[in-house]
PDB file of C-alpha atoms in Angstrom:
ATOM      1  CA  MET A   1       0.000   0.000   0.000  1.00 39.00           C
ATOM      2  CA  SER A   2       1.263   3.475  -0.817  1.00 47.00           C
ATOM      3  CA  ALA A   3       0.979   6.187   1.799  1.00 58.00           C
ATOM      4  CA  GLY A   4       1.116   8.907  -0.829  1.00 69.00           C
ATOM      5  CA  ASN A   5       2.951  12.190  -0.405  1.00 86.00           C
ATOM      6  CA  TRP A   6       2.878  14.179   2.820  1.00 90.00           C
ATOM      7  CA  CYS A   7       3.919  17.824   2.604  1.00 88.00           C
ATOM      8  CA  LEU A   8       5.806  19.921   5.139  1.00 85.00           C
ATOM      9  CA  ILE A   9       3.441  22.093   7.149  1.00 87.00           C
ATOM     10  CA  GLU A  10       4.229  25.129   9.241  1.00 87.00           C
ATOM     11  CA  SER A  11       4.641  24.777  12.990  1.00 88.00           C
ATOM     12  CA  ASP A  12       1.870  27.149  13.989  1.00 91.00           C
ATOM     13  CA  PRO A  13      -0.878  26.812  16.638  1.00 93.00           C
ATOM     14  CA  GLY A  14      -3.505  28.167  14.240  1.00 94.00           C
ATOM     15  CA  VAL A  15      -2.594  25.531  11.646  1.00 94.00           C
ATOM     16  CA  PHE A  16      -2.711  22.718  14.181  1.00 95.00           C
ATOM     17  CA  SER A  17      -5.970  23.915  15.752  1.00 96.00           C
ATOM     18  CA  GLU A  18      -7.737  23.925  12.391  1.00 95.00           C
ATOM     19  CA  LEU A  19      -6.130  20.590  11.480  1.00 96.00           C
ATOM     20  CA  ILE A  20      -7.588  19.042  14.650  1.00 96.00           C
ATOM     21  CA  GLU A  21     -11.019  20.514  13.904  1.00 95.00           C
ATOM     22  CA  ASN A  22     -10.927  19.261  10.301  1.00 95.00           C
ATOM     23  CA  LEU A  23     -10.162  15.750  11.554  1.00 96.00           C
ATOM     24  CA  GLY A  24     -13.538  15.864  13.313  1.00 96.00           C
ATOM     25  CA  VAL A  25     -12.310  16.450  16.874  1.00 96.00           C
ATOM     26  CA  LYS A  26     -14.480  18.721  19.032  1.00 93.00           C
ATOM     27  CA  GLY A  27     -13.467  21.141  21.781  1.00 93.00           C
ATOM     28  CA  VAL A  28      -9.680  21.058  21.354  1.00 95.00           C
ATOM     29  CA  ASN A  29      -7.241  23.708  20.220  1.00 93.00           C
ATOM     30  CA  VAL A  30      -3.491  24.321  20.269  1.00 96.00           C
ATOM     31  CA  GLU A  31      -1.716  27.109  22.150  1.00 95.00           C
ATOM     32  CA  GLU A  32       1.930  28.101  21.843  1.00 95.00           C
ATOM     33  CA  LEU A  33       3.928  28.299  25.077  1.00 95.00           C
ATOM     34  CA  TYR A  34       6.846  30.704  25.446  1.00 93.00           C
ATOM     35  CA  SER A  35       7.893  29.592  28.909  1.00 92.00           C
ATOM     36  CA  LEU A  36       7.901  26.467  31.048  1.00 91.00           C
ATOM     37  CA  ASP A  37       7.053  28.326  34.248  1.00 92.00           C
ATOM     38  CA  GLU A  38       4.031  27.368  36.329  1.00 91.00           C
ATOM     39  CA  GLY A  39       2.016  30.455  35.412  1.00 92.00           C
ATOM     40  CA  SER A  40       2.369  29.933  31.658  1.00 92.00           C
ATOM     41  CA  LEU A  41       1.309  26.301  31.964  1.00 92.00           C
ATOM     42  CA  ALA A  42      -1.619  27.124  34.250  1.00 92.00           C
ATOM     43  CA  ALA A  43      -2.953  29.686  31.754  1.00 90.00           C
ATOM     44  CA  VAL A  44      -3.753  27.006  29.149  1.00 92.00           C
ATOM     45  CA  LYS A  45      -5.141  24.269  31.432  1.00 91.00           C
ATOM     46  CA  PRO A  46      -6.681  21.766  31.062  1.00 93.00           C
ATOM     47  CA  VAL A  47      -3.921  20.393  28.815  1.00 96.00           C
ATOM     48  CA  TYR A  48      -4.216  17.000  27.138  1.00 97.00           C
ATOM     49  CA  GLY A  49      -0.624  16.857  25.923  1.00 97.00           C
ATOM     50  CA  LEU A  50       2.463  18.832  24.925  1.00 97.00           C
ATOM     51  CA  ILE A  51       4.099  18.916  21.496  1.00 96.00           C
ATOM     52  CA  PHE A  52       7.811  19.727  21.439  1.00 94.00           C
ATOM     53  CA  LEU A  53       9.709  20.738  18.294  1.00 91.00           C
ATOM     54  CA  PHE A  54      13.503  20.559  18.369  1.00 87.00           C
ATOM     55  CA  LYS A  55      16.561  19.992  16.216  1.00 82.00           C
ATOM     56  CA  TRP A  56      16.872  16.252  15.919  1.00 73.00           C
ATOM     57  CA  ASP A  57      20.106  14.672  17.162  1.00 71.00           C
ATOM     58  CA  LYS A  58      20.303  10.916  17.560  1.00 68.00           C
ATOM     59  CA  ASP A  59      22.801  11.355  20.417  1.00 66.00           C
ATOM     60  CA  LEU A  60      20.521  13.614  22.474  1.00 66.00           C
ATOM     61  CA  GLN A  61      17.546  11.389  23.260  1.00 69.00           C
ATOM     62  CA  SER A  62      15.723  12.050  26.526  1.00 66.00           C
ATOM     63  CA  GLY A  63      15.756   8.521  27.907  1.00 74.00           C
ATOM     64  CA  PRO A  64      15.611   4.801  27.161  1.00 85.00           C
ATOM     65  CA  CYS A  65      12.521   3.273  25.582  1.00 89.00           C
ATOM     66  CA  ILE A  66      10.382   1.011  27.727  1.00 90.00           C
ATOM     67  CA  GLU A  67      10.789  -2.708  27.145  1.00 85.00           C
ATOM     68  CA  HIS A  68       7.257  -3.725  28.070  1.00 86.00           C
ATOM     69  CA  GLU A  69       3.921  -2.930  26.490  1.00 86.00           C
ATOM     70  CA  VAL A  70       1.636  -0.462  28.280  1.00 92.00           C
ATOM     71  CA  PRO A  71      -1.953  -1.645  27.816  1.00 92.00           C
ATOM     72  CA  ASP A  72      -4.162   0.846  25.933  1.00 93.00           C
ATOM     73  CA  LEU A  73      -1.360   3.396  25.427  1.00 96.00           C
ATOM     74  CA  PHE A  74      -1.511   4.314  21.736  1.00 96.00           C
ATOM     75  CA  PHE A  75       1.978   4.505  20.242  1.00 96.00           C
ATOM     76  CA  ALA A  76       2.730   4.413  16.516  1.00 95.00           C
ATOM     77  CA  LYS A  77       6.031   4.300  14.676  1.00 94.00           C
ATOM     78  CA  GLN A  78       6.582   7.010  12.081  1.00 92.00           C
ATOM     79  CA  VAL A  79       6.984   5.243   8.757  1.00 90.00           C
ATOM     80  CA  ILE A  80       6.927   8.239   6.371  1.00 88.00           C
ATOM     81  CA  THR A  81       8.582  11.652   6.253  1.00 86.00           C
ATOM     82  CA  ASN A  82       6.984  15.054   6.918  1.00 87.00           C
ATOM     83  CA  ALA A  83       4.207  13.604   9.076  1.00 89.00           C
ATOM     84  CA  CYS A  84       5.755  13.897  12.548  1.00 91.00           C
ATOM     85  CA  ALA A  85       3.754  16.995  13.566  1.00 92.00           C
ATOM     86  CA  THR A  86       0.389  15.488  12.663  1.00 94.00           C
ATOM     87  CA  GLN A  87       1.385  12.143  14.176  1.00 95.00           C
ATOM     88  CA  ALA A  88       2.426  13.816  17.445  1.00 95.00           C
ATOM     89  CA  ILE A  89      -0.929  15.612  17.649  1.00 96.00           C
ATOM     90  CA  ILE A  90      -2.864  12.413  16.938  1.00 96.00           C
ATOM     91  CA  SER A  91      -0.802  10.605  19.583  1.00 96.00           C
ATOM     92  CA  VAL A  92      -1.986  13.163  22.134  1.00 97.00           C
ATOM     93  CA  LEU A  93      -5.616  12.971  21.037  1.00 97.00           C
ATOM     94  CA  LEU A  94      -5.800   9.166  21.034  1.00 97.00           C
ATOM     95  CA  ASN A  95      -4.392   8.996  24.574  1.00 96.00           C
ATOM     96  CA  SER A  96      -6.615  11.703  26.077  1.00 95.00           C
ATOM     97  CA  GLU A  97      -9.646  11.108  28.251  1.00 91.00           C
ATOM     98  CA  GLY A  98     -12.792  13.109  27.653  1.00 89.00           C
ATOM     99  CA  VAL A  99     -11.932  14.215  24.124  1.00 94.00           C
ATOM    100  CA  GLU A 100     -14.635  13.880  21.470  1.00 95.00           C
ATOM    101  CA  LEU A 101     -12.537  12.313  18.713  1.00 95.00           C
ATOM    102  CA  GLY A 102     -15.113  12.183  15.959  1.00 94.00           C
ATOM    103  CA  PRO A 103     -15.798   9.196  13.685  1.00 95.00           C
ATOM    104  CA  GLU A 104     -12.466   9.102  11.791  1.00 94.00           C
ATOM    105  CA  LEU A 105     -10.106   8.928  14.768  1.00 96.00           C
ATOM    106  CA  THR A 106     -12.512   6.801  16.825  1.00 96.00           C
ATOM    107  CA  GLU A 107     -12.598   4.204  14.063  1.00 96.00           C
ATOM    108  CA  LEU A 108      -8.834   4.368  13.543  1.00 95.00           C
ATOM    109  CA  LYS A 109      -8.128   3.885  17.247  1.00 96.00           C
ATOM    110  CA  ALA A 110     -10.420   0.865  17.450  1.00 95.00           C
ATOM    111  CA  PHE A 111      -9.042  -0.662  14.241  1.00 96.00           C
ATOM    112  CA  ALA A 112      -5.384  -0.300  15.285  1.00 95.00           C
ATOM    113  CA  ARG A 113      -5.912  -1.115  18.961  1.00 92.00           C
ATOM    114  CA  ASP A 114      -4.259  -4.562  18.948  1.00 92.00           C
ATOM    115  CA  MET A 115      -1.649  -3.862  16.271  1.00 94.00           C
ATOM    116  CA  PRO A 116       2.099  -3.487  16.857  1.00 94.00           C
ATOM    117  CA  SER A 117       3.457   0.065  16.680  1.00 94.00           C
ATOM    118  CA  GLU A 118       4.830  -0.255  13.135  1.00 94.00           C
ATOM    119  CA  PHE A 119       1.458  -1.407  11.786  1.00 95.00           C
ATOM    120  CA  ARG A 120      -0.223   1.465  13.620  1.00 95.00           C
ATOM    121  CA  GLY A 121       2.144   3.810  11.812  1.00 94.00           C
ATOM    122  CA  LEU A 122       1.115   2.276   8.506  1.00 94.00           C
ATOM    123  CA  VAL A 123      -2.559   2.712   9.392  1.00 95.00           C
ATOM    124  CA  LEU A 124      -1.981   6.399  10.136  1.00 93.00           C
ATOM    125  CA  SER A 125       0.063   7.022   7.006  1.00 92.00           C
ATOM    126  CA  ASN A 126      -2.489   5.274   4.782  1.00 92.00           C
ATOM    127  CA  SER A 127      -5.480   7.178   6.143  1.00 93.00           C
ATOM    128  CA  GLU A 128      -6.772   9.195   3.198  1.00 93.00           C
ATOM    129  CA  LYS A 129      -8.694  11.530   5.517  1.00 94.00           C
ATOM    130  CA  ILE A 130      -5.684  12.344   7.720  1.00 95.00           C
ATOM    131  CA  ARG A 131      -3.334  12.793   4.751  1.00 94.00           C
ATOM    132  CA  THR A 132      -5.813  15.047   2.929  1.00 94.00           C
ATOM    133  CA  VAL A 133      -6.327  17.253   5.991  1.00 94.00           C
ATOM    134  CA  HIS A 134      -2.560  17.401   6.598  1.00 94.00           C
ATOM    135  CA  ASN A 135      -1.801  18.319   2.979  1.00 92.00           C
ATOM    136  CA  SER A 136      -4.522  20.987   2.921  1.00 90.00           C
ATOM    137  CA  PHE A 137      -2.081  23.199   4.845  1.00 89.00           C
ATOM    138  CA  ALA A 138       0.651  22.980   2.201  1.00 83.00           C
ATOM    139  CA  ARG A 139       2.079  26.310   1.147  1.00 74.00           C
ATOM    140  CA  GLN A 140       1.371  27.183  -2.484  1.00 65.00           C
ATOM    141  CA  GLU A 141       4.826  27.574  -4.047  1.00 60.00           C
ATOM    142  CA  THR A 142       5.199  27.933  -7.801  1.00 53.00           C
ATOM    143  CA  PHE A 143       8.988  28.158  -7.741  1.00 54.00           C
ATOM    144  CA  GLU A 144      11.286  25.686  -6.065  1.00 53.00           C
ATOM    145  CA  ILE A 145      14.688  26.862  -4.842  1.00 51.00           C
ATOM    146  CA  VAL A 146      17.218  24.106  -5.363  1.00 52.00           C
ATOM    147  CA  SER A 147      19.925  24.028  -2.716  1.00 52.00           C
ATOM    148  CA  GLU A 148      23.108  21.996  -2.746  1.00 53.00           C
ATOM    149  CA  GLU A 149      23.209  21.875   1.067  1.00 51.00           C
ATOM    150  CA  THR A 150      23.617  18.335   2.330  1.00 49.00           C
ATOM    151  CA  ASP A 151      23.998  19.030   6.050  1.00 54.00           C
ATOM    152  CA  LYS A 152      20.760  20.927   6.586  1.00 66.00           C
ATOM    153  CA  ASP A 153      19.393  20.643  10.130  1.00 70.00           C
ATOM    154  CA  ALA A 154      16.463  18.289  10.625  1.00 79.00           C
ATOM    155  CA  PHE A 155      13.697  19.140  13.071  1.00 83.00           C
ATOM    156  CA  HIS A 156      11.299  16.753  14.754  1.00 90.00           C
ATOM    157  CA  PHE A 157       8.079  16.767  16.820  1.00 93.00           C
ATOM    158  CA  VAL A 158       7.441  14.542  19.839  1.00 94.00           C
ATOM    159  CA  ALA A 159       4.471  14.326  22.197  1.00 96.00           C
ATOM    160  CA  TYR A 160       4.294  14.216  25.988  1.00 97.00           C
ATOM    161  CA  VAL A 161       1.123  12.806  27.539  1.00 97.00           C
ATOM    162  CA  PRO A 162      -0.155  11.834  30.980  1.00 97.00           C
ATOM    163  CA  PHE A 163      -1.366   8.241  31.069  1.00 96.00           C
ATOM    164  CA  ARG A 164      -2.544   6.371  34.167  1.00 94.00           C
ATOM    165  CA  GLY A 165      -0.432   8.344  36.585  1.00 95.00           C
ATOM    166  CA  ARG A 166       2.768   8.495  34.529  1.00 96.00           C
ATOM    167  CA  VAL A 167       4.232  10.833  31.896  1.00 96.00           C
ATOM    168  CA  TYR A 168       5.160   9.247  28.578  1.00 97.00           C
ATOM    169  CA  GLU A 169       7.111  10.650  25.659  1.00 96.00           C
ATOM    170  CA  LEU A 170       5.794   9.447  22.300  1.00 96.00           C
ATOM    171  CA  ASP A 171       8.368   9.747  19.533  1.00 94.00           C
ATOM    172  CA  GLY A 172       7.551   7.940  16.308  1.00 92.00           C
ATOM    173  CA  LEU A 173      11.256   7.586  15.475  1.00 90.00           C
ATOM    174  CA  GLN A 174      11.836   5.487  18.604  1.00 91.00           C
ATOM    175  CA  GLU A 175      11.076   1.806  19.039  1.00 92.00           C
ATOM    176  CA  ALA A 176       8.698   2.385  21.955  1.00 94.00           C
ATOM    177  CA  PRO A 177       7.446   5.091  24.345  1.00 95.00           C
ATOM    178  CA  ILE A 178       9.789   6.655  26.905  1.00 94.00           C
ATOM    179  CA  ASP A 179       8.542   6.534  30.516  1.00 95.00           C
ATOM    180  CA  HIS A 180       9.415   9.702  32.463  1.00 95.00           C
ATOM    181  CA  GLY A 181       7.997   8.447  35.710  1.00 94.00           C
ATOM    182  CA  PRO A 182       4.978   9.049  37.929  1.00 95.00           C
ATOM    183  CA  PHE A 183       3.357  12.340  38.806  1.00 94.00           C
ATOM    184  CA  GLN A 184       1.250  13.354  41.781  1.00 88.00           C
ATOM    185  CA  ASP A 185      -1.106  16.255  41.149  1.00 87.00           C
ATOM    186  CA  ASP A 186       0.230  18.044  38.075  1.00 92.00           C
ATOM    187  CA  TRP A 187       1.686  16.077  35.187  1.00 96.00           C
ATOM    188  CA  LEU A 188       2.721  19.292  33.442  1.00 96.00           C
ATOM    189  CA  ALA A 189       5.363  19.998  36.114  1.00 94.00           C
ATOM    190  CA  THR A 190       6.975  16.622  35.420  1.00 95.00           C
ATOM    191  CA  ALA A 191       6.832  17.108  31.632  1.00 95.00           C
ATOM    192  CA  ALA A 192       8.220  20.650  31.900  1.00 95.00           C
ATOM    193  CA  SER A 193      11.180  19.388  33.923  1.00 94.00           C
ATOM    194  CA  VAL A 194      11.928  16.717  31.287  1.00 93.00           C
ATOM    195  CA  ILE A 195      11.729  19.247  28.438  1.00 93.00           C
ATOM    196  CA  GLN A 196      13.899  21.757  30.304  1.00 92.00           C
ATOM    197  CA  ARG A 197      16.624  19.145  30.849  1.00 89.00           C
ATOM    198  CA  ARG A 198      16.438  18.237  27.181  1.00 88.00           C
ATOM    199  CA  ILE A 199      16.880  21.854  26.108  1.00 86.00           C
ATOM    200  CA  GLU A 200      19.870  22.263  28.426  1.00 85.00           C
ATOM    201  CA  ARG A 201      21.692  19.432  26.692  1.00 80.00           C
ATOM    202  CA  TYR A 202      21.988  21.549  23.552  1.00 77.00           C
ATOM    203  CA  SER A 203      24.581  24.265  23.151  1.00 69.00           C
ATOM    204  CA  GLN A 204      23.682  27.738  24.447  1.00 71.00           C
ATOM    205  CA  SER A 205      23.526  29.049  20.880  1.00 66.00           C
ATOM    206  CA  GLU A 206      20.674  26.676  19.958  1.00 71.00           C
ATOM    207  CA  ILE A 207      17.380  28.504  20.456  1.00 73.00           C
ATOM    208  CA  ARG A 208      15.216  26.829  17.815  1.00 81.00           C
ATOM    209  CA  PHE A 209      12.629  25.156  20.024  1.00 88.00           C
ATOM    210  CA  THR A 210       8.839  25.317  19.930  1.00 91.00           C
ATOM    211  CA  LEU A 211       6.463  24.096  22.627  1.00 94.00           C
ATOM    212  CA  LEU A 212       2.745  23.695  21.964  1.00 96.00           C
ATOM    213  CA  ALA A 213      -0.068  22.706  24.306  1.00 96.00           C
ATOM    214  CA  VAL A 214      -2.942  20.588  23.016  1.00 97.00           C
ATOM    215  CA  ALA A 215      -5.637  21.932  25.309  1.00 96.00           C
ATOM    216  CA  ALA A 216      -9.364  22.217  25.876  1.00 94.00           C
ATOM    217  CA  ASP A 217     -10.920  24.888  23.675  1.00 93.00           C
ATOM    218  CA  ARG A 218     -10.699  28.171  25.577  1.00 90.00           C
ATOM    219  CA  GLN A 219     -13.779  29.624  23.886  1.00 90.00           C
ATOM    220  CA  ALA A 220     -16.002  26.764  25.054  1.00 88.00           C
ATOM    221  CA  GLY A 221     -14.761  27.135  28.626  1.00 88.00           C
ATOM    222  CA  LEU A 222     -15.394  30.873  28.621  1.00 91.00           C
ATOM    223  CA  GLU A 223     -18.898  30.402  27.231  1.00 92.00           C
ATOM    224  CA  ALA A 224     -19.658  27.965  30.081  1.00 91.00           C
ATOM    225  CA  ARG A 225     -18.299  30.448  32.665  1.00 89.00           C
ATOM    226  CA  LEU A 226     -20.383  33.239  31.173  1.00 92.00           C
ATOM    227  CA  ALA A 227     -23.570  31.163  31.238  1.00 93.00           C
ATOM    228  CA  ALA A 228     -22.956  30.163  34.870  1.00 91.00           C
ATOM    229  CA  ALA A 229     -22.349  33.782  35.955  1.00 90.00           C
ATOM    230  CA  GLN A 230     -25.458  35.002  34.124  1.00 90.00           C
ATOM    231  CA  ALA A 231     -27.549  32.273  35.771  1.00 89.00           C
ATOM    232  CA  LYS A 232     -26.360  33.335  39.248  1.00 88.00           C
ATOM    233  CA  LEU A 233     -27.169  36.960  38.529  1.00 84.00           C
ATOM    234  CA  GLY A 234     -30.904  36.330  38.773  1.00 77.00           C
ATOM    235  CA  GLN A 235     -30.727  34.681  42.208  1.00 85.00           C
ATOM    236  CA  PRO A 236     -31.892  36.711  45.250  1.00 81.00           C
ATOM    237  CA  GLU A 237     -28.711  36.177  47.278  1.00 81.00           C
ATOM    238  CA  ALA A 238     -26.393  37.058  44.398  1.00 80.00           C
ATOM    239  CA  ASP A 239     -23.793  39.818  44.687  1.00 85.00           C
ATOM    240  CA  ALA A 240     -24.919  41.694  41.600  1.00 85.00           C
ATOM    241  CA  ALA A 241     -21.986  44.101  41.430  1.00 88.00           C
ATOM    242  CA  SER A 242     -19.411  41.334  41.706  1.00 90.00           C
ATOM    243  CA  LEU A 243     -21.199  39.165  39.145  1.00 90.00           C
ATOM    244  CA  GLN A 244     -21.541  42.056  36.696  1.00 91.00           C
ATOM    245  CA  LEU A 245     -17.785  42.639  36.938  1.00 93.00           C
ATOM    246  CA  GLU A 246     -17.100  38.932  36.364  1.00 92.00           C
ATOM    247  CA  ILE A 247     -19.487  38.854  33.383  1.00 93.00           C
ATOM    248  CA  GLN A 248     -17.755  41.867  31.833  1.00 94.00           C
ATOM    249  CA  MET A 249     -14.315  40.264  32.268  1.00 94.00           C
ATOM    250  CA  VAL A 250     -15.450  36.948  30.776  1.00 93.00           C
ATOM    251  CA  GLU A 251     -17.152  38.705  27.863  1.00 94.00           C
ATOM    252  CA  ASP A 252     -13.910  40.580  27.123  1.00 96.00           C
ATOM    253  CA  GLU A 253     -11.891  37.335  27.215  1.00 93.00           C
ATOM    254  CA  LEU A 254     -14.483  35.585  25.066  1.00 94.00           C
ATOM    255  CA  ARG A 255     -14.407  38.371  22.500  1.00 95.00           C
ATOM    256  CA  ALA A 256     -10.606  38.154  22.338  1.00 93.00           C
ATOM    257  CA  ALA A 257     -10.729  34.360  21.946  1.00 91.00           C
ATOM    258  CA  LYS A 258     -13.213  34.631  19.063  1.00 93.00           C
ATOM    259  CA  GLU A 259     -11.138  37.321  17.349  1.00 94.00           C
ATOM    260  CA  LYS A 260      -8.047  35.147  17.693  1.00 91.00           C
ATOM    261  CA  LYS A 261      -9.805  32.257  15.944  1.00 91.00           C
ATOM    262  CA  VAL A 262     -10.949  34.508  13.112  1.00 92.00           C
ATOM    263  CA  LYS A 263      -7.414  35.836  12.670  1.00 93.00           C
ATOM    264  CA  GLN A 264      -5.963  32.310  12.649  1.00 89.00           C
ATOM    265  CA  ARG A 265      -8.428  31.220   9.957  1.00 89.00           C
ATOM    266  CA  GLU A 266      -7.560  34.246   7.843  1.00 90.00           C
ATOM    267  CA  GLU A 267      -3.834  33.462   8.186  1.00 89.00           C
ATOM    268  CA  ASN A 268      -4.468  29.846   7.174  1.00 85.00           C
ATOM    269  CA  GLU A 269      -6.305  31.019   4.060  1.00 85.00           C
ATOM    270  CA  ARG A 270      -3.345  33.228   3.173  1.00 83.00           C
ATOM    271  CA  ARG A 271      -1.008  30.261   3.567  1.00 78.00           C
ATOM    272  CA  ARG A 272      -3.047  28.320   1.028  1.00 77.00           C
ATOM    273  CA  PHE A 273      -3.253  31.165  -1.484  1.00 76.00           C
ATOM    274  CA  ASN A 274      -0.812  31.286  -4.401  1.00 74.00           C
ATOM    275  CA  TYR A 275       0.371  34.901  -4.675  1.00 74.00           C
ATOM    276  CA  ILE A 276       2.808  34.338  -7.562  1.00 79.00           C
ATOM    277  CA  PRO A 277       0.300  35.127 -10.391  1.00 80.00           C
ATOM    278  CA  LEU A 278      -0.642  38.348  -8.567  1.00 81.00           C
ATOM    279  CA  PHE A 279       3.007  39.405  -8.310  1.00 79.00           C
ATOM    280  CA  ILE A 280       3.623  38.600 -11.996  1.00 84.00           C
ATOM    281  CA  GLU A 281       0.622  40.639 -13.145  1.00 86.00           C
ATOM    282  CA  ALA A 282       1.704  43.537 -10.897  1.00 86.00           C
ATOM    283  CA  LEU A 283       5.200  43.467 -12.413  1.00 84.00           C
ATOM    284  CA  LYS A 284       3.706  43.416 -15.908  1.00 87.00           C
ATOM    285  CA  ALA A 285       1.590  46.473 -15.097  1.00 89.00           C
ATOM    286  CA  ILE A 286       4.580  48.342 -13.651  1.00 88.00           C
ATOM    287  CA  ALA A 287       6.708  47.448 -16.691  1.00 87.00           C
ATOM    288  CA  ALA A 288       3.961  48.589 -19.065  1.00 89.00           C
ATOM    289  CA  SER A 289       3.838  51.935 -17.258  1.00 91.00           C
ATOM    290  CA  GLY A 290       7.578  52.439 -17.820  1.00 88.00           C
ATOM    291  CA  ARG A 291       8.368  52.721 -14.118  1.00 88.00           C
ATOM    292  CA  LEU A 292      10.176  49.389 -13.687  1.00 85.00           C
ATOM    293  CA  PRO A 293      13.762  50.587 -14.513  1.00 88.00           C
ATOM    294  CA  ALA A 294      13.518  53.486 -12.029  1.00 88.00           C
ATOM    295  CA  LEU A 295      12.142  51.216  -9.289  1.00 87.00           C
ATOM    296  CA  GLN A 296      14.855  48.655  -9.956  1.00 87.00           C
ATOM    297  CA  GLN A 297      17.533  51.357  -9.690  1.00 89.00           C
ATOM    298  CA  ALA A 298      16.036  52.673  -6.428  1.00 88.00           C
ATOM    299  CA  ALA A 299      15.958  49.141  -4.968  1.00 88.00           C
ATOM    300  CA  THR A 300      19.598  48.585  -5.940  1.00 90.00           C
ATOM    301  CA  VAL A 301      20.668  51.825  -4.225  1.00 84.00           C
ATOM    302  CA  SER A 302      18.616  50.987  -1.117  1.00 86.00           C
ATOM    303  CA  LEU A 303      20.123  47.487  -0.896  1.00 84.00           C
ATOM    304  CA  ALA A 304      23.649  48.853  -1.270  1.00 80.00           C
ATOM    305  CA  GLY A 305      22.988  51.380   1.503  1.00 73.00           C
ATOM    306  CA  ALA A 306      21.653  48.732   3.840  1.00 72.00           C
ATOM    307  CA  LYS A 307      24.671  46.514   3.164  1.00 68.00           C
ATOM    308  CA  GLY A 308      27.055  49.409   3.838  1.00 63.00           C
ATOM    309  CA  ALA A 309      25.358  50.183   7.149  1.00 62.00           C
ATOM    310  CA  GLY A 310      25.676  46.533   8.139  1.00 58.00           C
ATOM    311  CA  ASP A 311      29.393  46.449   7.287  1.00 58.00           C
ATOM    312  CA  LYS A 312      30.007  49.560   9.443  1.00 57.00           C
ATOM    313  CA  LYS A 313      28.387  47.925  12.473  1.00 56.00           C
ATOM    314  CA  LYS A 314      30.789  44.990  12.140  1.00 53.00           C
TER     315      LYS A 314
END
């Protein structure tokens, strides 16, 4: 069976949130984290899993793989290229309690339940629905820049999930999950410690890391809070002033969350749009007007000035 082609997609929370929605999953979105501190993690709770993007180095793995099977823990080997982001997200979703997966992922999870990890990877890679949704976020590029670089850095996504009182790392390039031990009240503290140690193993000049939280949809939570506050407002013993203030705050947060979703959808549409024909027609119009040589000369002078300023700073 052929898995078809999987494109590279941008590491962006808006892309991944819409990808999850298009797979049929309800009430889940992705938030980018800029810090591992307790406050940053608390702001996006409840969190179903973390997705970590890093420069791949076979000598910098975070721990040994487990040698025994963990019942019901969904782990799949990655058997094709360019799919690690989508596979990491699906690994989180299929190991999360209380998530409405939708028919596609529910059926896939049941079908692959008793399969070995490599066969699960094949099931994922051969899912027409998942591949189509993944590839729908491909950038429209008319021109391809051919590079002779052979030592280009490779980047990789892995997932961290809580499962039956322990934190597991799910990396499709490994033979099995990595067990990072038990947690008491907050699994995110354990996962954050593991990720921090992993980052520290790289040189100080390496800053190309991305951390994403697969979390409950913030808009749905705010709508529930708003409804609860409005219901209390009509009760005789209610503190009307305090509730009005809470309602105003929640409405402001809800408005911001909705605007964020709209903006993310607009950005995703721009990613899909092919701007090359527009640029070509614009250049044709400028050339026909006779202004192209003057603009080209002005750009050349500007570029030379910028380069000279840069050389002086050195």
